[in-house]
Every structure is written in C-alpha cells, then in structure tokens.
Amino acid sequence: MDTETGVINGLVDGTYVTQLRTGAASGVAFRLLAKRHCEIGALIGTGGQAATQLEAMLTAKELKEVRVYDLDFERAKNFAESMRKSLAKFPTEIIAVADADEAIDNADLITTVTSSTQAVFDGNKVKAGATISGVGSYQPHMQEIPVELLKRASKIYFDSQEAVLAEAGDLLVPLDKGEITKDKFTGDIGQLASNELVGRENDEEIILFETVGIAAQDLMTAKSIFTKIQEND
Ligand SMILES: NC(=O)c1ccc[n+]([C@@H]2O[C@H](COP(=O)([O-])OP(=O)(O)OC[C@H]3O[C@@H](n4cnc5c(N)ncnc54)[C@H](O)[C@@H]3O)[C@@H](O)[C@H]2O)c1
C-alpha cells in the first residue's frame, strides 16, 4: 500500500512471501556467519518451506554437496529429485539420505526446517566450524536443535531475540530446564549487519542462527517483489 495515498499497489501471495523471506533469513545468516570456505550442506526437513531454504543455502555458498533428510524418506527422495531439476544452475549435488546424522556428518552448513518437538540430530556430531540455521521451532513445545549444540555454540544469533524468546522451544525449553543461560545469546543478526556486533572470529566456532520470522522480513520481501515488477514493466 502506498503510505502517502493509501492506494493499493499490489497483492502478494502470503504463503510464497513467507517461503521467500524464511529462506532469505537463513541465506543472510549463512552469508554473514559461515566460514569463507564451505563444501557440505545438510537440510533437515523437506516440507513446504524446504525449497527456498535449499536455494538460500546454495546462493549463500558454493557447495559441493547437500544432503537432505526427512522422517518421511520418500518425501526426501522426491524433494531431492525435484530440486536437482529446479536448482540445476547450481553446481551442487543434492542427495537424499536416510539418517539425520549421516546428513550432518562433516557438514559446514545445516538448516533445520521441521515440525519436530524433539532434537532432530545429534549435537555432538556437528563438526567444528559449522553454521546452523534453526527455522522450524516456532512454538514453545517445538524443538529441533539439540541442547548439546546450544552448549557447544560459541555464538547464538537471532532474527529477533525478543520474538524468538517469545516463541521458540529450541531456546525456551533448555532455558526453562536451566540447561543454558541467556549469557549464551549474542544478539540480532541485524546488529551484526550494521557492525554493532562481531561475527565469526575463526574457522572453529560453531554458530547458531535461530529464526521465527518477523514482519519486517515479509515487508521487505513484498517490497522487493513489487520493485522487480516495476523494473520489468
Ligand atoms: N522461522 C520462520 O520464519 C518460519 C516460517 C515458516 C514456517 N516455519 C516453521 O517451519 C517448520 C516447517 O514448515 P513447513 O511448512 O516446511 O512444514 P511441513 O509440515 O510442510 O514439513 C515439515 C517436515 O518436517 C518433517 N519432520 C518432522 N519431524 C522431523 C524430524 N524429527 N526429522 C526430520 N524431519 C522431520 C516432516 O516429515 C515434514 O516433511 C514448521 O514448524 C513451520 O511452522 C518457520
């Protein structure tokens, strides 16, 4: 909507905007937080949000291989097959695997985008230097990120710490049980983008980014769709 005149400039599909903006949040996190050289990615969860998550990962870093895993292995296989076609412009092998820990073995980038209520991989098996984006946990009972990983992470960033701490079981459950403290929390990714916070300091740090989605992301995504349409007119 035009903020001066109130005229409707356009209508966008909310589901698609959510997919784009959620992917973009992980993409920005990988760009800002991952090691310079990354080879292997892992994507846990191959549902409605997964395609843009995978595209964001491949856009952020040139990867040799991405393993995709879902509790429903057929779904993971079909997803991998379809992504090999739609993301063929990337030089990355996309492989479905039948085990979450096989997916994350030696992975530099990990995205979790499931509807799980318990940890989706073994936090002790994550390699030093990995960057993880936790996307799926958006209610206080939902968890994907293992507490071992929270303990091993040297930095934890958020799209919005306030929003994450109002919604995400990934942090709320371990905080509640006293397994972690807020001292672990570094701050919002925007503060890193504007140089208020330091990012990765060496190739050994494990860094977690946790996102639940905020309105600013939807707005900027819708705006950039609108700008593209204007440019192409
Ligand atoms: N952070 C954000 O901004 C944001 C935005 C949109 C959606 N979400 C959340 O992301 C999650 C995924 O969304 P979606 O639309 O893709 O959901 P979906 O229901 O389409 O897919 C979820 C997938 O997760 C799989 N799964 C569940 N538990 C698993 C486990 N333990 N290991 C591996 N796979 C597992 C399911 O089999 C399913 O394929 C949801 O919880 C959703 O609410 C977050």
Short mmCIF file of C-alpha atoms and ligand atoms in Angstrom, two decimals:
data_model
loop_
_atom_site.label_atom_id
_atom_site.label_comp_id
_atom_site.label_asym_id
_atom_site.label_seq_id
_atom_site.Cartn_x
_atom_site.Cartn_y
_atom_site.Cartn_z
CA MET A 1 0.00 0.00 0.00
CA ASP A 2 1.26 3.46 -0.88
CA THR A 3 1.95 5.04 2.51
CA GLU A 4 1.15 8.54 1.21
CA THR A 5 -2.03 7.96 -0.76
CA GLY A 6 -3.36 4.66 0.64
CA VAL A 7 -3.65 3.28 -2.90
CA ILE A 8 -3.15 -0.48 -3.08
CA ASN A 9 -0.01 -1.11 -5.11
CA GLY A 10 -0.30 -4.85 -5.30
CA LEU A 11 -1.44 -8.10 -3.71
CA VAL A 12 1.10 -10.80 -2.97
CA ASP A 13 0.63 -14.44 -2.08
CA GLY A 14 1.38 -14.63 1.64
CA THR A 15 2.46 -18.28 1.58
CA TYR A 16 5.00 -17.62 -1.15
CA VAL A 17 6.28 -14.48 0.57
CA THR A 18 6.78 -16.49 3.77
CA GLN A 19 8.75 -19.13 1.87
CA LEU A 20 10.95 -16.48 0.28
CA ARG A 21 11.55 -14.45 3.41
CA THR A 22 12.24 -17.50 5.57
CA GLY A 23 14.77 -18.77 3.04
CA ALA A 24 16.30 -15.31 2.83
CA ALA A 25 16.72 -15.14 6.62
CA SER A 26 18.85 -18.31 6.56
CA GLY A 27 20.69 -17.12 3.45
CA VAL A 28 21.69 -13.87 5.15
CA ALA A 29 22.79 -15.78 8.24
CA PHE A 30 24.96 -18.13 6.18
CA ARG A 31 26.47 -15.21 4.25
CA LEU A 32 27.34 -13.33 7.42
CA LEU A 33 28.24 -16.18 9.75
CA ALA A 34 29.58 -19.13 7.78
CA LYS A 35 33.24 -19.87 7.19
CA ARG A 36 34.57 -18.46 3.95
CA HIS A 37 35.09 -21.93 2.51
CA CYS A 38 32.17 -24.36 2.87
CA GLU A 39 31.69 -27.61 0.96
CA ILE A 40 28.90 -29.62 2.50
CA GLY A 41 25.37 -28.67 3.49
CA ALA A 42 22.60 -30.53 5.29
CA LEU A 43 18.89 -29.79 5.16
CA ILE A 44 16.68 -31.50 7.73
CA GLY A 45 13.00 -31.37 6.80
CA THR A 46 11.69 -31.40 3.24
CA GLY A 47 8.20 -29.91 3.63
CA GLY A 48 6.67 -26.69 2.35
CA GLN A 49 9.47 -24.38 3.48
CA ALA A 50 12.35 -26.56 2.34
CA ALA A 51 12.81 -25.48 -1.29
CA THR A 52 13.62 -21.84 -0.51
CA GLN A 53 15.84 -22.96 2.38
CA LEU A 54 17.86 -25.09 0.00
CA GLU A 55 18.02 -22.35 -2.63
CA ALA A 56 19.20 -19.86 0.01
CA MET A 57 21.94 -22.22 1.16
CA LEU A 58 23.20 -22.73 -2.39
CA THR A 59 23.01 -19.00 -3.09
CA ALA A 60 24.98 -18.12 0.04
CA LYS A 61 27.82 -20.59 -0.54
CA GLU A 62 29.09 -22.65 -3.47
CA LEU A 63 28.71 -26.15 -2.10
CA LYS A 64 29.89 -29.48 -3.45
CA GLU A 65 27.07 -31.45 -1.87
CA VAL A 66 23.87 -31.04 0.15
CA ARG A 67 22.29 -33.99 1.96
CA VAL A 68 18.57 -33.75 2.57
CA TYR A 69 16.80 -35.73 5.25
CA ASP A 70 13.18 -36.08 6.35
CA LEU A 71 11.47 -38.54 8.68
CA ASP A 72 9.49 -39.45 5.57
CA PHE A 73 12.27 -40.82 3.36
CA GLU A 74 10.05 -41.00 0.25
CA ARG A 75 9.36 -37.30 0.69
CA ALA A 76 13.08 -36.56 0.98
CA LYS A 77 13.82 -38.58 -2.17
CA ASN A 78 11.10 -36.85 -4.18
CA PHE A 79 12.26 -33.47 -2.89
CA ALA A 80 15.88 -34.16 -3.89
CA GLU A 81 14.80 -35.27 -7.35
CA SER A 82 12.67 -32.20 -7.91
CA MET A 83 15.36 -29.83 -6.55
CA ARG A 84 18.03 -31.37 -8.79
CA LYS A 85 15.90 -30.09 -11.69
CA SER A 86 14.78 -26.73 -10.34
CA LEU A 87 18.19 -25.82 -8.88
CA ALA A 88 20.20 -27.28 -11.78
CA LYS A 89 22.03 -23.96 -12.28
CA PHE A 90 23.95 -24.62 -9.05
CA PRO A 91 26.96 -26.96 -9.29
CA THR A 92 25.85 -28.84 -6.18
CA GLU A 93 24.96 -32.48 -5.81
CA ILE A 94 21.66 -32.88 -3.93
CA ILE A 95 21.33 -36.25 -2.23
CA ALA A 96 18.56 -37.75 -0.08
CA VAL A 97 19.86 -39.67 2.93
CA ALA A 98 18.00 -41.96 5.31
CA ASP A 99 19.58 -40.76 8.56
CA ALA A 100 19.86 -37.28 10.10
CA ASP A 101 23.34 -37.88 11.49
CA GLU A 102 24.51 -39.03 8.06
CA ALA A 103 23.14 -35.75 6.70
CA ILE A 104 25.10 -33.59 9.14
CA ASP A 105 28.31 -35.64 9.03
CA ASN A 106 31.10 -33.18 8.19
CA ALA A 107 28.53 -30.52 7.16
CA ASP A 108 29.61 -26.87 7.17
CA LEU A 109 26.04 -25.55 6.87
CA ILE A 110 22.97 -27.09 8.49
CA THR A 111 19.36 -25.97 8.22
CA THR A 112 16.58 -27.49 10.29
CA VAL A 113 13.07 -26.83 8.99
CA THR A 114 10.82 -29.45 10.51
CA SER A 115 7.71 -29.58 12.69
CA SER A 116 9.57 -31.62 15.32
CA THR A 117 9.11 -31.44 19.08
CA GLN A 118 12.49 -33.04 19.80
CA ALA A 119 16.08 -32.63 18.64
CA VAL A 120 16.47 -33.69 15.01
CA PHE A 121 20.18 -34.61 15.04
CA ASP A 122 22.99 -35.41 17.46
CA GLY A 123 24.57 -32.16 18.61
CA ASN A 124 27.85 -33.89 19.47
CA LYS A 125 28.30 -34.92 15.84
CA VAL A 126 28.26 -31.41 14.41
CA LYS A 127 31.71 -30.55 13.16
CA ALA A 128 33.72 -27.61 14.48
CA GLY A 129 33.21 -24.52 12.34
CA ALA A 130 29.64 -25.37 11.32
CA THR A 131 26.92 -22.74 10.98
CA ILE A 132 23.37 -23.85 11.77
CA SER A 133 20.08 -22.16 10.96
CA GLY A 134 17.17 -23.29 13.16
CA VAL A 135 13.95 -22.44 11.34
CA GLY A 136 11.20 -24.84 12.33
CA SER A 137 10.70 -24.28 16.06
CA TYR A 138 8.14 -21.51 16.40
CA GLN A 139 6.07 -22.65 19.40
CA PRO A 140 7.22 -23.19 22.99
CA HIS A 141 6.85 -27.00 22.77
CA MET A 142 8.69 -27.35 19.44
CA GLN A 143 12.38 -28.27 19.34
CA GLU A 144 14.84 -29.20 16.64
CA ILE A 145 18.19 -28.01 17.96
CA PRO A 146 19.85 -30.39 20.45
CA VAL A 147 20.93 -28.89 23.77
CA GLU A 148 24.49 -30.21 23.20
CA LEU A 149 24.69 -27.94 20.18
CA LEU A 150 23.49 -24.94 22.19
CA LYS A 151 26.22 -25.73 24.71
CA ARG A 152 28.89 -26.14 22.05
CA ALA A 153 27.91 -23.00 20.12
CA SER A 154 30.19 -20.03 20.78
CA LYS A 155 27.64 -17.57 19.42
CA ILE A 156 23.87 -17.61 19.05
CA TYR A 157 22.21 -15.01 16.83
CA PHE A 158 18.53 -14.38 16.19
CA ASP A 159 16.42 -12.67 13.56
CA SER A 160 14.84 -11.06 16.64
CA GLN A 161 15.88 -12.22 20.08
CA GLU A 162 12.65 -10.80 21.50
CA ALA A 163 10.50 -12.74 19.04
CA VAL A 164 12.49 -15.97 19.41
CA LEU A 165 12.26 -15.82 23.20
CA ALA A 166 8.52 -15.34 22.95
CA GLU A 167 8.00 -18.38 20.72
CA ALA A 168 10.77 -20.89 20.12
CA GLY A 169 11.00 -24.05 22.23
CA ASP A 170 14.55 -24.52 20.88
CA LEU A 171 15.64 -21.87 23.40
CA LEU A 172 12.71 -21.74 25.82
CA VAL A 173 12.82 -25.41 26.85
CA PRO A 174 16.56 -25.51 27.70
CA LEU A 175 16.32 -22.09 29.41
CA ASP A 176 13.41 -23.38 31.46
CA LYS A 177 15.31 -26.51 32.47
CA GLY A 178 18.40 -24.45 33.35
CA GLU A 179 20.47 -26.22 30.67
CA ILE A 180 21.60 -22.91 29.15
CA THR A 181 21.57 -19.26 30.23
CA LYS A 182 20.95 -16.08 28.27
CA ASP A 183 24.69 -15.28 28.53
CA LYS A 184 24.97 -17.53 25.50
CA PHE A 185 22.94 -15.16 23.36
CA THR A 186 24.91 -12.86 21.11
CA GLY A 187 22.13 -10.67 19.65
CA ASP A 188 20.20 -9.96 16.47
CA ILE A 189 21.65 -10.61 13.04
CA GLY A 190 20.78 -7.00 12.08
CA GLN A 191 23.21 -5.80 14.74
CA LEU A 192 25.89 -7.85 13.05
CA ALA A 193 24.94 -6.47 9.62
CA SER A 194 25.32 -2.95 11.00
CA ASN A 195 28.65 -3.77 12.67
CA GLU A 196 27.37 -3.40 16.22
CA LEU A 197 28.33 -6.99 16.96
CA VAL A 198 31.24 -9.17 15.92
CA GLY A 199 30.60 -12.17 13.71
CA ARG A 200 32.64 -15.31 13.26
CA GLU A 201 36.15 -14.93 14.63
CA ASN A 202 37.72 -18.20 13.49
CA ASP A 203 37.01 -21.38 11.50
CA GLU A 204 36.45 -23.50 14.61
CA GLU A 205 33.46 -21.69 16.08
CA ILE A 206 30.06 -23.36 15.94
CA ILE A 207 27.48 -20.64 15.38
CA LEU A 208 23.71 -20.95 15.60
CA PHE A 209 21.17 -18.65 14.00
CA GLU A 210 17.60 -19.03 15.23
CA THR A 211 14.68 -17.55 13.33
CA VAL A 212 10.93 -17.43 13.93
CA GLY A 213 10.15 -14.80 11.32
CA ILE A 214 9.27 -11.12 11.83
CA ALA A 215 7.03 -8.72 9.94
CA ALA A 216 9.95 -6.63 8.63
CA GLN A 217 11.12 -9.66 6.62
CA ASP A 218 7.70 -10.05 4.97
CA LEU A 219 7.53 -6.34 4.22
CA MET A 220 10.96 -6.18 2.63
CA THR A 221 10.27 -9.32 0.59
CA ALA A 222 6.93 -7.99 -0.66
CA LYS A 223 8.58 -4.66 -1.42
CA SER A 224 11.35 -6.27 -3.44
CA ILE A 225 8.80 -8.30 -5.43
CA PHE A 226 6.95 -5.06 -6.17
CA THR A 227 10.17 -3.25 -7.15
CA LYS A 228 11.11 -6.09 -9.52
CA ILE A 229 7.71 -5.92 -11.20
CA GLN A 230 8.08 -2.16 -11.65
CA GLU A 231 11.57 -2.61 -13.13
CA ASN A 232 10.27 -5.23 -15.58
CA ASP A 233 7.27 -3.15 -16.67
N1 LIG B 1 11.19 -19.40 11.10
C1 LIG B 1 10.24 -18.99 10.30
O1 LIG B 1 10.19 -17.84 9.90
C2 LIG B 1 9.24 -20.00 9.78
C3 LIG B 1 8.44 -19.68 8.68
C4 LIG B 1 7.55 -20.62 8.20
C5 LIG B 1 7.44 -21.86 8.82
N2 LIG B 1 8.20 -22.12 9.91
C6 LIG B 1 8.12 -23.44 10.58
O2 LIG B 1 8.99 -24.33 9.91
C7 LIG B 1 8.52 -25.68 10.08
C8 LIG B 1 8.47 -26.38 8.74
O3 LIG B 1 7.50 -25.75 7.92
P1 LIG B 1 6.93 -26.48 6.64
O4 LIG B 1 5.87 -25.61 6.07
O5 LIG B 1 8.05 -26.94 5.77
O6 LIG B 1 6.23 -27.75 7.36
P2 LIG B 1 5.72 -29.10 6.68
O7 LIG B 1 4.73 -29.65 7.62
O8 LIG B 1 5.36 -28.88 5.25
O9 LIG B 1 7.03 -30.02 6.70
C9 LIG B 1 7.65 -30.41 7.88
C10 LIG B 1 8.51 -31.62 7.56
O10 LIG B 1 9.28 -31.93 8.71
C11 LIG B 1 9.42 -33.33 8.74
N3 LIG B 1 9.82 -33.72 10.09
C12 LIG B 1 9.12 -33.64 11.25
N4 LIG B 1 9.86 -34.09 12.28
C13 LIG B 1 11.07 -34.42 11.75
C14 LIG B 1 12.28 -34.91 12.29
N5 LIG B 1 12.41 -35.16 13.61
N6 LIG B 1 13.32 -35.15 11.45
C15 LIG B 1 13.20 -34.89 10.14
N7 LIG B 1 12.09 -34.42 9.56
C16 LIG B 1 11.05 -34.18 10.36
C17 LIG B 1 8.05 -33.85 8.33
O11 LIG B 1 8.14 -35.20 7.90
C18 LIG B 1 7.72 -32.88 7.19
O12 LIG B 1 8.15 -33.34 5.93
C19 LIG B 1 7.16 -25.56 10.75
O13 LIG B 1 7.30 -25.80 12.13
C20 LIG B 1 6.77 -24.12 10.48
O14 LIG B 1 5.88 -23.60 11.42
C21 LIG B 1 9.10 -21.24 10.39
#
